[in-house]
Amino acid sequence: MKETIISLNELYGCNVFNEAVMRERLPKAIFKKLKKTLDEGIALDPAVAEVVANAMKDWAIEKGATHFTHWFQPMTGITAEKHDSFISPTNDGKVIMEFSGKELIKGEPDASSFPSGGLRATFEARGYTAWDCTSPAFLKEDVSGVTLCIPTAFYSYTGEALDKKTPLLRSMEVISKQAVRILKLFGNDTASRVIATVGAEQEYFLVDQDMYAQRKDLLLTGRTLFGAKPPKGQEMEDHYFGVLKERVAAFMKELDIELWKLGIASKTKHNEVAPAQHEMAPVFSTTNIATDHNQLTMEIMKKVAGRHGLTCLLHEKPFEGINGSGKHNNWSLSTNDGQNLLEPGTTPHDNAQFLVFLSAVIKAIDTHAELLRFSAANAGNDHRLGANEAPPAIISIFLGDQLTDILEQIENGGATSSKQGGRIEIGVSTMPPLPKDNTDRNRTSPFAFTGNKFEFRMVPSSASIAGPNVVLNTIVADALCDIADRLDKAADFNKEVQAIIKEITAKHKRVIFNGNGYADEWLVEATKRGLPNLTSTVQSIPTLISEKSIETFGKFGVLSEVELHARYEIHLENYIKTINIEALTMLDMAKRQIVPASIAFVTELANSINSIQATGIDVDISAQTSLLKESSTLLGNLQKEVDALEKVNAIATEMTDAFAQACYYRDEVMKQMRAVRSFADQLETIVDSDLWPMPTYSDLLYYI
Ligand code: ADP
Ligand code: MG
């Protein structure tokens, strides 16, 4: 036992150039300066970078590194790297290992093929990467060797953000500044920074690698485009929190180890609702580090799965009729003097500071609901949101009884009490009475208060969490700014605080909903309340360039109008390409696999009928005849729908206006894809399983 504890201590973070390593390896004065940058957000001195680079290089080389890379997060949503070796040839035909401060701070990867939404075509082609010293450098080990990875921001020659990290860092600055203003007004002089914290729970599926390889749709699009409902789905609910299968358990064990090496605090793991679905939750950290870690987690999940003959599916909806995957983005605010600003304490009605921050969140979410909705939109998530398994596309907040009651009291004149949870009696005499939480959970809410943080439950499983957090940080900063502006001018601080909370409650309580978000009645009620319901990605993308977004992002310098327009283009383009690839993959599979297999089956039946009839013996061939008729009809219909899909997809490809094109893909191409699928799936249920050209849902979901 002791041995594992020691080795775990050694293992954890062993591939990270973290604070402990820096303290050990950097001269005291340099470490102090770097720490000041990290803690207080002060610009980094280039002379410090030079020394850090050298220490980083020595550390990496001792651990076997030969290369370094500026690791960045372009708008593709995945990470990118270009490896440079440390070697520098000398005159005597040998090499020395070099890595300068300049190389640490700035890179020019060119990387002109990443989506830029026209930014680089119209301005300058150059793209740069800049060291983000607030997220620690780390070592990646794989078959290509050991590489020192330096987290960086990626931007253009003119300083426009080309990535996910730049606006995230900007938004963290912005919320810190506005939150500190509020804290100062409340008389807190010790907190100089407020950090937005995030813990991202990650859902995923594991399927057998060989089966995966036989499914072109999974391979090319990440989801199954065909597949009849299996005899057993998730109706027994026997997978949720179930005992792990050995192969899965072995995968999870190794995943933990790989994550821990990188200082990613993987904390819980369990089976999810759907068969073959699982979840991992890390301990929270700063928004920035949590985002980097989530990117790495997704990458490592895929890598480790491969070592166990498995493939990890991160798509939001790999299987129709089976729950899809999401990410729960737990979000809160912490001060650098150790306070969680969303901690209500035992008597929240007395806790004016908490109530101000809570009000700011409520105001932010209601005012910018469309933007938050957009931040969780992608083509994959369109199959989840609003379906009966994930939150609806309507943004609402679950507050729970206690806080809702306090806000109601304030609205009606003043809060004098906090409802307490009391104790739960389990009815077993040997068990102690347990303190009850002040509120139950609500799994149907897209944005739920969970004790001392909010959980944004809409986030797509495959996407970077940067986008949602940029939005959260910025819109809450916006609300805090409005509140601070008012408090700055207030003659009577306490009175103004009460007035603000009261006003916000009255104006924005429509966004609070503690009931069942999956129920149809909620849709009716939400419409009555005037809450926006953006049901698709395409519908939500224009929010990015709405007057309100441009104003809010612009006011705080998180994203400029130019950057927003670029992102608008990128999101549309991404959607269009995604559906186009799906349509083409579907056509390919239908024409080259499903139609031929069905023809073989029909022929088999016809041959059977012919051969039996040739014997001249009078036997019952009604099974063959009816199957022949049924499969031939389905086959004929399938072919018609395939031809139609080919036509609509060709029309879509020709369109020039991106928004109209995206709408056409959503409305016409997707509709036609459903028609193709419906006939193919019916055929799957009657065609000889030996002839069926790909693994079925039963194979994929249960064979591990
Ligand atoms: P719950 O019981 O509400 O699910 P957990 O303790 O299991 O809460 O945490 C779920 C996720 O929320 C974890 O990733 C956890 O690290 C994260 N989390 C907890 N506290 C915070 C916080 N203050 N800020 C951000 N994330 C947090
Ligand atoms: Mg959760």
XYZ file of C-alpha atoms and ligand atoms in Angstrom:
732
model
C 0.000 0.000 0.000
C 2.741 2.395 1.042
C 4.605 1.666 -2.151
C 1.677 2.756 -4.352
C 1.296 5.944 -2.381
C 4.927 6.856 -2.857
C 4.908 5.994 -6.534
C 1.697 7.918 -7.089
C 3.273 10.940 -5.472
C 6.205 10.614 -7.808
C 4.018 9.933 -10.791
C 1.634 12.835 -10.352
C 2.777 15.749 -12.492
C 6.090 14.075 -13.353
C 5.796 15.362 -16.921
C 4.934 18.924 -15.966
C 7.236 21.889 -15.630
C 5.200 23.031 -12.658
C 5.769 25.430 -9.816
C 7.621 22.873 -7.719
C 10.059 22.135 -10.556
C 10.536 25.833 -11.247
C 11.181 26.596 -7.603
C 13.794 23.878 -7.548
C 15.491 24.747 -10.829
C 15.266 28.509 -11.187
C 17.418 31.058 -9.379
C 15.361 32.506 -6.508
C 15.082 35.994 -7.998
C 13.895 34.657 -11.357
C 11.380 32.347 -9.753
C 10.002 35.266 -7.739
C 9.584 37.380 -10.854
C 7.862 34.592 -12.746
C 5.604 33.911 -9.788
C 4.617 37.581 -9.748
C 3.604 37.295 -13.382
C 1.583 34.188 -12.626
C -0.086 35.515 -9.498
C -0.646 39.102 -10.453
C -0.850 38.984 -14.214
C 2.089 41.346 -14.698
C 3.877 41.272 -18.076
C 6.820 38.907 -18.254
C 10.347 40.302 -18.405
C 12.234 38.865 -21.456
C 15.357 38.373 -19.347
C 13.327 36.077 -17.114
C 12.129 34.129 -20.130
C 15.725 33.480 -21.158
C 16.551 31.828 -17.849
C 13.267 29.921 -17.748
C 13.861 28.612 -21.279
C 17.211 27.256 -20.295
C 15.914 25.542 -17.175
C 12.976 24.156 -19.108
C 15.261 22.757 -21.791
C 17.585 21.085 -19.270
C 14.642 19.541 -17.450
C 13.067 18.307 -20.687
C 16.308 16.859 -22.040
C 16.975 15.028 -18.774
C 13.600 13.428 -19.267
C 14.450 12.341 -22.793
C 13.013 15.177 -24.861
C 14.560 15.877 -28.243
C 11.986 18.329 -29.573
C 9.864 21.204 -28.459
C 6.640 22.540 -29.828
C 4.456 25.556 -29.398
C 1.192 23.834 -28.583
C -1.834 25.862 -29.663
C -5.576 25.678 -30.161
C -6.700 26.878 -33.575
C -10.338 27.305 -34.526
C -10.590 23.661 -35.582
C -11.308 23.018 -31.901
C -8.455 20.558 -31.558
C -4.845 21.244 -30.695
C -1.978 21.787 -33.079
C 1.757 21.406 -32.826
C 4.807 21.733 -35.044
C 7.903 20.077 -33.694
C 11.346 21.651 -33.672
C 14.349 19.820 -32.360
C 16.660 21.358 -29.788
C 19.723 20.602 -31.888
C 22.027 23.270 -33.169
C 24.987 22.068 -35.308
C 28.483 23.182 -34.315
C 31.530 23.768 -36.559
C 33.146 20.489 -35.597
C 30.263 18.476 -37.034
C 28.526 17.879 -33.711
C 25.438 19.370 -32.178
C 24.563 21.187 -29.017
C 21.120 21.436 -27.524
C 19.730 24.936 -27.612
C 16.516 26.634 -26.639
C 16.399 30.390 -26.215
C 14.040 32.708 -24.411
C 13.008 34.005 -27.816
C 11.993 30.527 -28.915
C 10.062 30.056 -25.703
C 8.160 33.327 -25.955
C 7.308 33.462 -29.610
C 6.968 31.165 -32.580
C 5.938 31.603 -36.159
C 4.441 28.317 -37.248
C 3.043 29.835 -40.467
C 0.098 27.444 -40.176
C -1.836 29.349 -42.783
C -4.220 26.483 -43.482
C -6.092 26.792 -40.211
C -9.528 28.391 -40.425
C -9.215 32.134 -39.979
C -12.569 33.313 -41.251
C -10.832 35.467 -43.812
C -8.654 37.253 -41.245
C -5.401 36.141 -42.750
C -6.417 36.508 -46.366
C -7.486 40.106 -45.994
C -4.757 41.253 -43.656
C -1.516 39.353 -43.417
C -0.705 35.714 -43.848
C 1.601 35.530 -40.883
C 0.494 33.696 -37.756
C 2.353 33.750 -34.457
C 2.279 31.760 -31.263
C 3.016 33.349 -27.897
C 3.883 31.571 -24.656
C 1.063 31.405 -22.145
C 3.052 31.094 -18.939
C -0.158 30.709 -16.901
C -0.530 27.130 -18.115
C 2.489 24.945 -17.349
C 4.656 23.430 -20.073
C 4.570 19.642 -20.215
C 6.124 16.637 -21.887
C 4.292 14.471 -24.347
C 5.529 10.934 -24.701
C 4.569 8.869 -27.714
C 6.086 6.807 -30.502
C 7.691 9.937 -31.949
C 9.645 10.360 -28.707
C 9.403 12.916 -25.947
C 8.376 16.466 -26.847
C 8.358 19.557 -24.692
C 4.983 21.234 -25.240
C 4.631 24.919 -24.547
C 1.043 26.159 -24.278
C 0.662 29.170 -26.539
C -1.839 31.637 -27.908
C -2.121 31.872 -31.701
C -2.702 35.258 -33.343
C -2.247 37.117 -36.592
C 0.289 39.727 -37.682
C -2.235 42.411 -36.793
C -2.912 40.937 -33.372
C -6.262 39.312 -34.107
C -6.976 36.103 -32.251
C -6.805 33.044 -34.492
C -7.459 30.582 -31.705
C -9.545 29.601 -28.718
C -7.029 30.536 -26.045
C -6.505 34.233 -26.770
C -10.097 35.316 -26.070
C -10.190 32.951 -23.093
C -7.198 34.650 -21.493
C -8.702 38.033 -22.272
C -12.018 37.023 -20.696
C -10.266 35.831 -17.535
C -8.601 39.218 -17.157
C -11.898 40.958 -17.695
C -13.878 39.032 -15.125
C -11.080 39.339 -12.614
C -11.051 43.110 -12.965
C -14.804 43.520 -12.577
C -15.087 41.048 -9.695
C -12.260 42.762 -7.828
C -14.110 46.080 -8.178
C -17.083 44.544 -6.379
C -14.902 42.987 -3.689
C -13.203 46.317 -3.022
C -16.614 47.948 -2.620
C -17.389 45.303 -0.018
C -14.221 46.305 1.810
C -11.992 43.407 0.767
C -8.488 44.783 0.261
C -6.586 41.529 0.272
C -7.908 39.988 -2.933
C -6.120 41.408 -5.943
C -7.311 38.836 -8.478
C -10.363 36.733 -9.092
C -9.936 33.499 -10.947
C -12.704 31.861 -12.925
C -12.451 28.171 -12.035
C -13.648 25.246 -14.120
C -14.031 21.508 -13.710
C -15.089 19.822 -16.958
C -16.712 16.403 -16.686
C -16.137 14.472 -19.904
C -18.485 11.818 -21.301
C -17.353 9.351 -23.957
C -18.084 6.003 -25.574
C -15.743 3.066 -26.013
C -16.210 0.628 -28.884
C -14.153 -2.229 -30.203
C -11.443 -0.956 -32.539
C -11.953 -3.638 -35.206
C -15.661 -2.968 -35.357
C -14.991 0.743 -35.514
C -12.680 0.203 -38.458
C -15.499 -1.517 -40.345
C -17.783 1.476 -39.998
C -16.928 4.169 -42.515
C -19.415 6.527 -40.845
C -17.680 6.313 -37.460
C -14.315 6.609 -39.121
C -15.163 9.683 -41.194
C -17.871 11.460 -39.225
C -17.585 10.187 -35.667
C -21.192 9.017 -35.580
C -23.250 6.197 -37.053
C -25.260 7.355 -40.049
C -27.050 4.015 -40.249
C -28.092 1.456 -37.683
C -31.360 -0.158 -36.699
C -32.402 -0.014 -33.071
C -30.819 -2.948 -31.222
C -33.048 -5.446 -29.384
C -31.606 -4.066 -26.161
C -30.955 -0.360 -25.716
C -30.589 1.521 -22.460
C -34.094 0.715 -21.178
C -32.908 -1.582 -18.417
C -30.695 1.198 -17.031
C -28.290 -1.520 -15.985
C -25.198 0.228 -17.275
C -25.402 3.431 -15.226
C -22.785 3.264 -12.442
C -22.542 -0.464 -13.208
C -19.481 -2.601 -12.525
C -16.787 -1.869 -15.092
C -15.990 -4.483 -17.713
C -12.380 -5.656 -17.448
C -11.239 -4.155 -20.710
C -12.832 -0.850 -19.820
C -11.389 -0.968 -16.311
C -7.912 -1.555 -17.739
C -8.402 1.385 -20.079
C -9.532 3.643 -17.234
C -6.627 2.649 -15.043
C -4.127 3.519 -17.717
C -5.991 6.698 -18.576
C -5.708 7.854 -14.974
C -1.983 7.196 -14.961
C -1.398 9.069 -18.213
C -3.505 11.999 -17.006
C -1.848 12.109 -13.605
C 1.582 12.232 -15.233
C 0.457 15.451 -16.880
C -0.862 16.860 -13.634
C -4.455 16.382 -14.752
C -6.309 15.515 -11.575
C -8.629 12.806 -12.871
C -10.841 12.191 -9.871
C -13.929 10.133 -10.664
C -14.781 7.590 -13.319
C -17.930 5.623 -13.885
C -20.262 4.043 -16.400
C -22.860 6.413 -17.824
C -26.494 5.826 -18.781
C -25.985 4.437 -22.274
C -24.326 1.061 -22.893
C -20.608 1.573 -23.655
C -20.751 5.139 -22.307
C -18.468 6.403 -19.549
C -17.432 9.585 -17.799
C -14.336 11.114 -16.265
C -14.315 14.147 -13.963
C -11.172 16.013 -12.941
C -10.643 18.287 -9.951
C -11.261 21.866 -11.032
C -8.553 24.414 -11.804
C -8.273 27.810 -13.500
C -10.368 28.183 -16.650
C -7.248 28.323 -18.724
C -5.602 25.228 -17.315
C -8.918 23.350 -17.249
C -9.327 24.075 -20.949
C -5.828 22.911 -21.807
C -6.320 19.844 -19.655
C -9.618 18.979 -21.266
C -8.009 19.160 -24.714
C -5.261 16.845 -23.496
C -7.776 14.542 -21.832
C -9.645 14.021 -25.084
C -6.413 13.332 -26.922
C -5.160 10.903 -24.303
C -8.491 9.094 -24.122
C -8.179 8.316 -27.815
C -4.561 7.284 -27.540
C -5.005 5.015 -24.532
C -8.142 3.424 -26.004
C -6.065 2.313 -28.983
C -3.674 0.452 -26.680
C -6.601 -1.640 -25.430
C -8.031 -2.460 -28.820
C -10.712 0.139 -28.246
C -11.752 3.351 -29.934
C -12.938 6.317 -27.924
C -15.878 8.173 -29.459
C -16.212 11.784 -28.398
C -19.020 12.675 -30.794
C -22.125 14.166 -29.166
C -24.413 11.549 -30.637
C -22.639 8.453 -31.917
C -25.810 6.326 -31.839
C -29.381 7.277 -32.652
C -31.849 6.304 -29.963
C -29.114 6.017 -27.344
C -28.105 8.885 -25.043
C -25.391 11.087 -26.421
C -22.394 12.651 -24.697
C -21.819 16.066 -23.258
C -19.480 17.916 -21.053
C -20.555 19.442 -17.785
C -18.749 22.704 -17.382
C -18.644 23.436 -13.641
C -17.837 27.099 -13.187
C -17.178 29.352 -10.236
C -15.147 32.356 -9.116
C -12.330 32.244 -6.562
C -10.273 35.050 -5.114
C -6.535 34.793 -4.782
C -7.069 35.036 -1.024
C -8.980 31.798 -1.083
C -12.695 32.684 -1.167
C -15.185 30.950 -3.430
C -17.450 33.848 -4.382
C -20.357 31.527 -5.134
C -20.265 29.892 -1.698
C -23.555 30.888 -0.049
C -22.560 29.926 3.501
C -25.132 28.641 5.962
C -27.295 31.762 5.966
C -27.163 33.111 2.422
C -29.856 35.711 3.126
C -27.271 37.536 5.279
C -24.541 37.169 2.719
C -24.930 40.301 0.624
C -21.702 39.781 -1.270
C -22.762 36.298 -2.347
C -26.172 37.603 -3.373
C -24.562 40.288 -5.516
C -22.457 37.741 -7.370
C -25.444 35.434 -7.705
C -27.538 38.297 -9.085
C -24.798 39.137 -11.546
C -24.875 35.573 -12.876
C -28.681 35.647 -13.184
C -28.617 38.982 -14.991
C -25.828 37.789 -17.284
C -27.505 34.531 -18.248
C -30.864 36.133 -18.953
C -29.404 39.076 -20.856
C -27.100 36.948 -22.970
C -28.992 33.660 -23.166
C -28.603 33.453 -26.941
C -24.857 33.838 -26.703
C -24.542 31.144 -24.070
C -26.730 28.879 -26.191
C -24.516 29.559 -29.181
C -21.419 28.667 -27.172
C -22.731 25.099 -26.844
C -23.771 24.712 -30.461
C -22.224 22.379 -32.974
C -23.588 20.016 -35.589
C -23.239 17.030 -33.260
C -25.035 18.722 -30.377
C -28.044 19.439 -32.597
C -28.913 15.759 -32.157
C -28.887 16.109 -28.367
C -30.204 19.440 -27.178
C -33.938 19.420 -26.937
C -34.100 15.661 -27.293
C -35.193 13.716 -24.238
C -31.793 13.172 -22.736
C -30.063 16.502 -22.653
C -31.195 19.949 -21.606
C -33.550 21.733 -23.979
C -32.139 24.409 -26.235
C -33.759 26.987 -23.954
C -31.405 28.538 -21.443
C -32.713 28.585 -17.883
C -31.178 28.543 -14.415
C -31.875 26.049 -11.656
C -31.362 27.749 -8.304
C -33.057 25.354 -5.917
C -35.583 26.134 -3.183
C -33.366 27.956 -0.740
C -31.956 30.605 -3.054
C -35.183 31.029 -4.994
C -36.944 31.642 -1.692
C -34.373 34.231 -0.599
C -34.659 36.125 -3.872
C -38.451 36.075 -3.550
C -38.151 37.474 -0.031
C -35.874 40.260 -1.244
C -38.209 41.059 -4.077
C -41.055 41.342 -1.572
C -39.280 43.711 0.744
C -36.322 41.981 2.377
C -34.868 38.600 3.256
C -34.947 37.536 6.867
C -34.303 33.791 6.724
C -32.706 30.950 4.781
C -34.623 27.694 4.435
C -32.491 24.957 5.916
C -32.194 21.452 4.608
C -32.719 19.652 7.905
C -31.878 16.013 8.321
C -32.642 12.920 6.307
C -33.934 9.942 8.253
C -33.144 6.822 6.275
C -35.193 4.527 8.495
C -32.306 2.247 9.333
C -31.507 2.465 13.004
C -27.780 1.843 12.677
C -27.259 4.711 10.258
C -26.719 8.186 11.631
C -29.138 10.894 10.497
C -27.428 12.689 7.614
C -27.511 16.429 7.028
C -29.662 17.141 4.016
C -28.496 19.395 1.186
C -30.438 22.607 0.976
C -31.685 21.638 -2.391
C -32.078 18.542 -4.494
C -30.345 18.165 -7.828
C -31.927 18.968 -11.108
C -30.469 16.997 -13.965
C -32.696 18.568 -16.575
C -31.494 22.136 -16.173
C -28.963 23.519 -18.629
C -27.454 25.825 -16.016
C -27.765 24.568 -12.475
C -26.519 25.938 -9.182
C -24.840 23.019 -7.423
C -23.891 24.262 -3.985
C -21.018 26.621 -4.652
C -20.712 26.640 -8.435
C -22.811 26.573 -11.568
C -22.888 23.588 -13.852
C -23.397 24.404 -17.533
C -24.675 21.116 -18.874
C -25.144 21.865 -22.566
C -21.523 21.813 -23.665
C -20.782 19.388 -26.527
C -18.577 16.416 -25.670
C -16.186 16.846 -28.590
C -15.752 20.603 -28.412
C -13.215 22.744 -26.644
C -14.624 24.260 -23.453
C -12.928 27.558 -24.302
C -15.950 28.996 -26.123
C -18.512 28.497 -23.349
C -16.097 29.890 -20.778
C -15.212 32.932 -22.878
C -18.937 33.664 -22.973
C -19.518 32.950 -19.279
C -16.600 35.067 -18.128
C -17.486 37.956 -20.400
C -21.210 38.140 -19.755
C -20.802 37.832 -15.993
C -18.095 40.513 -16.141
C -20.558 42.677 -18.046
C -23.181 42.275 -15.323
C -20.629 42.834 -12.539
C -19.477 45.975 -14.314
C -23.009 47.391 -14.391
C -23.447 46.607 -10.715
C -20.077 48.095 -9.745
C -20.845 51.253 -11.724
C -24.001 51.712 -9.686
C -22.388 50.905 -6.364
C -19.547 53.319 -7.128
C -22.041 56.134 -7.190
C -24.250 54.999 -4.326
C -24.763 57.309 -1.360
C -25.927 54.426 0.838
C -24.053 51.260 -0.116
C -26.261 48.752 1.715
C -29.466 50.254 0.429
C -28.153 50.223 -3.121
C -27.084 46.572 -2.801
C -30.614 45.640 -1.718
C -32.112 47.707 -4.517
C -29.879 46.092 -7.128
C -30.677 42.545 -6.029
C -34.365 43.381 -5.941
C -34.316 44.919 -9.385
C -32.337 42.103 -10.938
C -34.679 39.538 -9.418
C -37.736 41.331 -10.725
C -36.323 41.827 -14.178
C -34.525 38.534 -14.739
C -36.374 35.939 -12.665
C -38.004 34.656 -15.835
C -34.772 32.766 -16.514
C -35.041 30.870 -13.209
C -36.769 27.523 -13.552
C -36.567 24.788 -10.952
C -38.909 22.300 -12.647
C -38.456 19.525 -15.183
C -36.667 20.952 -18.208
C -37.481 17.880 -20.306
C -41.253 18.308 -19.958
C -43.319 19.669 -22.846
C -45.006 22.094 -20.464
C -41.703 23.869 -19.971
C -41.543 24.679 -23.658
C -44.954 26.301 -23.447
C -44.072 28.135 -20.247
C -40.709 29.318 -21.596
C -42.371 30.700 -24.696
C -44.821 32.543 -22.469
C -41.898 33.981 -20.525
C -40.327 35.152 -23.765
C -37.165 33.075 -23.368
C -35.285 32.447 -26.604
C -35.361 28.932 -28.030
C -32.640 28.548 -30.644
C -33.210 24.993 -31.730
C -30.284 24.556 -34.098
C -26.669 25.499 -34.516
C -27.393 27.401 -37.701
C -30.042 29.451 -35.964
C -27.675 30.327 -33.130
C -24.590 31.320 -35.141
C -25.834 34.813 -36.144
C -25.929 35.667 -32.415
C -22.184 36.077 -32.636
C -22.516 39.149 -34.811
C -25.617 40.608 -33.194
C -25.389 44.190 -32.041
C -25.493 43.038 -28.420
C -22.570 40.618 -28.838
C -20.451 43.074 -30.728
C -21.084 45.662 -28.050
C -20.403 43.393 -25.080
C -17.325 41.643 -26.438
C -16.039 44.946 -27.804
C -16.581 46.882 -24.582
C -14.203 44.581 -22.722
C -11.835 43.875 -25.588
C -12.485 40.122 -25.529
C -13.327 39.873 -29.226
C -13.421 42.723 -31.711
C -16.070 43.099 -34.375
C -13.586 41.866 -36.965
C -12.769 38.815 -34.876
C -16.454 38.090 -34.313
C -17.183 38.260 -38.023
C -14.303 35.894 -38.680
C -15.679 33.473 -36.111
C -19.149 33.733 -37.594
C -17.704 32.621 -40.948
C -15.699 29.821 -39.350
C -18.683 28.402 -37.488
C -20.897 28.426 -40.569
C -18.188 26.867 -42.675
C -17.581 24.210 -40.071
C -21.263 23.319 -39.949
C -21.541 23.168 -43.736
C -18.484 20.968 -44.080
C -19.638 18.638 -41.317
C -23.022 17.957 -42.901
C -21.514 17.713 -46.371
C -19.051 15.058 -45.222
C -21.882 13.176 -43.527
C -24.003 13.264 -46.684
C -21.112 12.082 -48.868
C -20.231 9.319 -46.415
C -23.828 8.220 -46.356
C -23.980 8.080 -50.146
C -20.784 6.115 -50.285
C -21.962 3.563 -47.735
C -25.410 3.245 -49.243
C -24.210 2.837 -52.801
C -21.196 0.660 -52.192
C -22.212 -1.365 -49.166
C -25.894 -1.370 -48.291
C -27.446 -1.483 -51.763
C -25.083 -4.273 -52.964
C -25.689 -6.313 -49.788
C -29.420 -5.912 -50.235
C -29.165 -6.931 -53.884
C -27.266 -10.051 -52.816
C -30.018 -10.874 -50.371
C -32.779 -10.320 -52.913
C -30.889 -12.506 -55.378
C -30.454 -15.190 -52.760
C -34.209 -15.218 -52.207
C -34.965 -15.269 -55.925
C -32.505 -18.111 -56.416
C -34.088 -20.018 -53.582
C -37.541 -19.606 -55.098
C -36.267 -20.624 -58.556
C -34.429 -23.675 -57.309
C -37.349 -24.863 -55.246
C -39.739 -24.369 -58.145
C -37.312 -26.224 -60.447
C -37.649 -29.330 -58.322
C -41.343 -29.405 -59.231
C -42.217 -30.311 -55.662
C -45.109 -28.351 -54.252
C -43.744 -26.729 -51.062
C -44.526 -23.572 -49.164
C -42.330 -20.766 -50.472
C -44.396 -17.982 -49.005
C -41.606 -16.899 -46.643
C -39.189 -16.337 -49.508
C -41.836 -14.702 -51.646
C -42.986 -12.244 -49.041
C -39.419 -11.443 -47.978
C -38.465 -10.990 -51.610
C -41.322 -8.584 -52.121
C -40.601 -6.676 -48.915
C -36.854 -6.385 -49.428
C -37.204 -5.497 -53.098
C -39.634 -2.721 -52.263
C -37.352 -1.376 -49.531
C -34.386 -1.608 -51.865
C -36.230 0.285 -54.580
C -37.212 2.981 -52.100
C -33.698 3.184 -50.725
C -32.272 3.708 -54.194
C -34.798 6.487 -54.875
C -33.865 8.288 -51.666
C -30.172 7.849 -52.402
C -30.665 9.470 -55.804
C -32.585 12.287 -54.164
C -29.845 12.816 -51.565
C -27.294 13.015 -54.322
C -29.347 15.731 -55.964
C -29.946 17.892 -52.892
C -26.349 17.584 -51.811
C -25.219 18.716 -55.257
C -27.526 21.732 -55.005
C -26.148 22.504 -51.531
C -22.561 22.371 -52.749
C -23.288 24.920 -55.454
C -24.711 27.521 -53.074
C -22.609 30.618 -52.471
C -24.207 32.393 -49.524
C -22.851 30.640 -46.441
C -25.836 31.242 -44.186
C -28.386 30.155 -46.814
C -26.209 27.154 -47.557
C -26.046 26.148 -43.893
C -29.844 26.445 -43.655
C -30.222 24.288 -46.749
C -27.958 21.609 -45.312
C -29.943 21.636 -42.081
C -33.380 21.591 -43.703
C -33.032 19.751 -47.003
C -29.890 17.647 -46.896
C -30.462 16.415 -43.338
C -34.082 15.621 -44.119
C -33.034 13.580 -47.115
C -30.391 11.832 -45.030
C -33.105 10.727 -42.624
C -35.102 9.316 -45.540
C -32.134 7.292 -46.768
C -31.440 6.029 -43.302
C -34.984 4.936 -42.667
C -35.040 2.472 -45.604
C -31.527 1.239 -44.958
C -32.329 0.590 -41.301
C -35.453 -1.356 -42.253
C -33.397 -3.462 -44.627
C -30.911 -4.153 -41.855
C -33.658 -5.839 -39.847
C -34.468 -8.391 -42.586
C -31.295 -8.914 -44.617
C -29.258 -12.025 -43.783
C -26.813 -10.959 -41.038
C -23.984 -12.732 -42.880
C -24.540 -10.438 -45.825
C -24.873 -7.200 -43.826
C -21.704 -5.267 -44.610
C -20.993 -3.659 -41.255
C -21.236 -4.262 -37.504
C -24.652 -3.426 -36.071
C -25.644 -1.439 -32.995
C -25.710 -4.628 -30.934
C -22.150 -5.432 -32.008
C -20.895 -1.926 -31.348
C -22.617 -1.394 -28.016
C -22.176 -4.775 -26.385
C -19.079 -6.402 -27.789
C -16.348 -5.270 -25.445
P -21.162 17.506 -7.773
O -21.389 16.626 -6.588
O -21.914 18.778 -7.743
O -21.185 16.791 -9.098
P -18.384 17.274 -7.633
O -17.610 17.565 -6.400
O -18.534 15.859 -8.067
O -19.729 18.037 -7.543
O -17.748 18.100 -8.802
C -18.113 18.034 -10.108
C -17.094 18.836 -10.858
O -17.160 20.198 -10.432
C -15.653 18.393 -10.612
O -14.958 18.471 -11.817
C -15.192 19.412 -9.608
O -13.788 19.582 -9.595
C -15.872 20.655 -10.118
N -15.902 21.736 -9.122
C -16.045 21.629 -7.789
N -15.921 22.847 -7.201
C -15.688 23.739 -8.205
C -15.439 25.141 -8.268
N -15.415 25.893 -7.172
N -15.226 25.695 -9.476
C -15.254 24.953 -10.586
N -15.477 23.646 -10.593
C -15.678 23.032 -9.423
Mg -22.096 16.885 -12.922
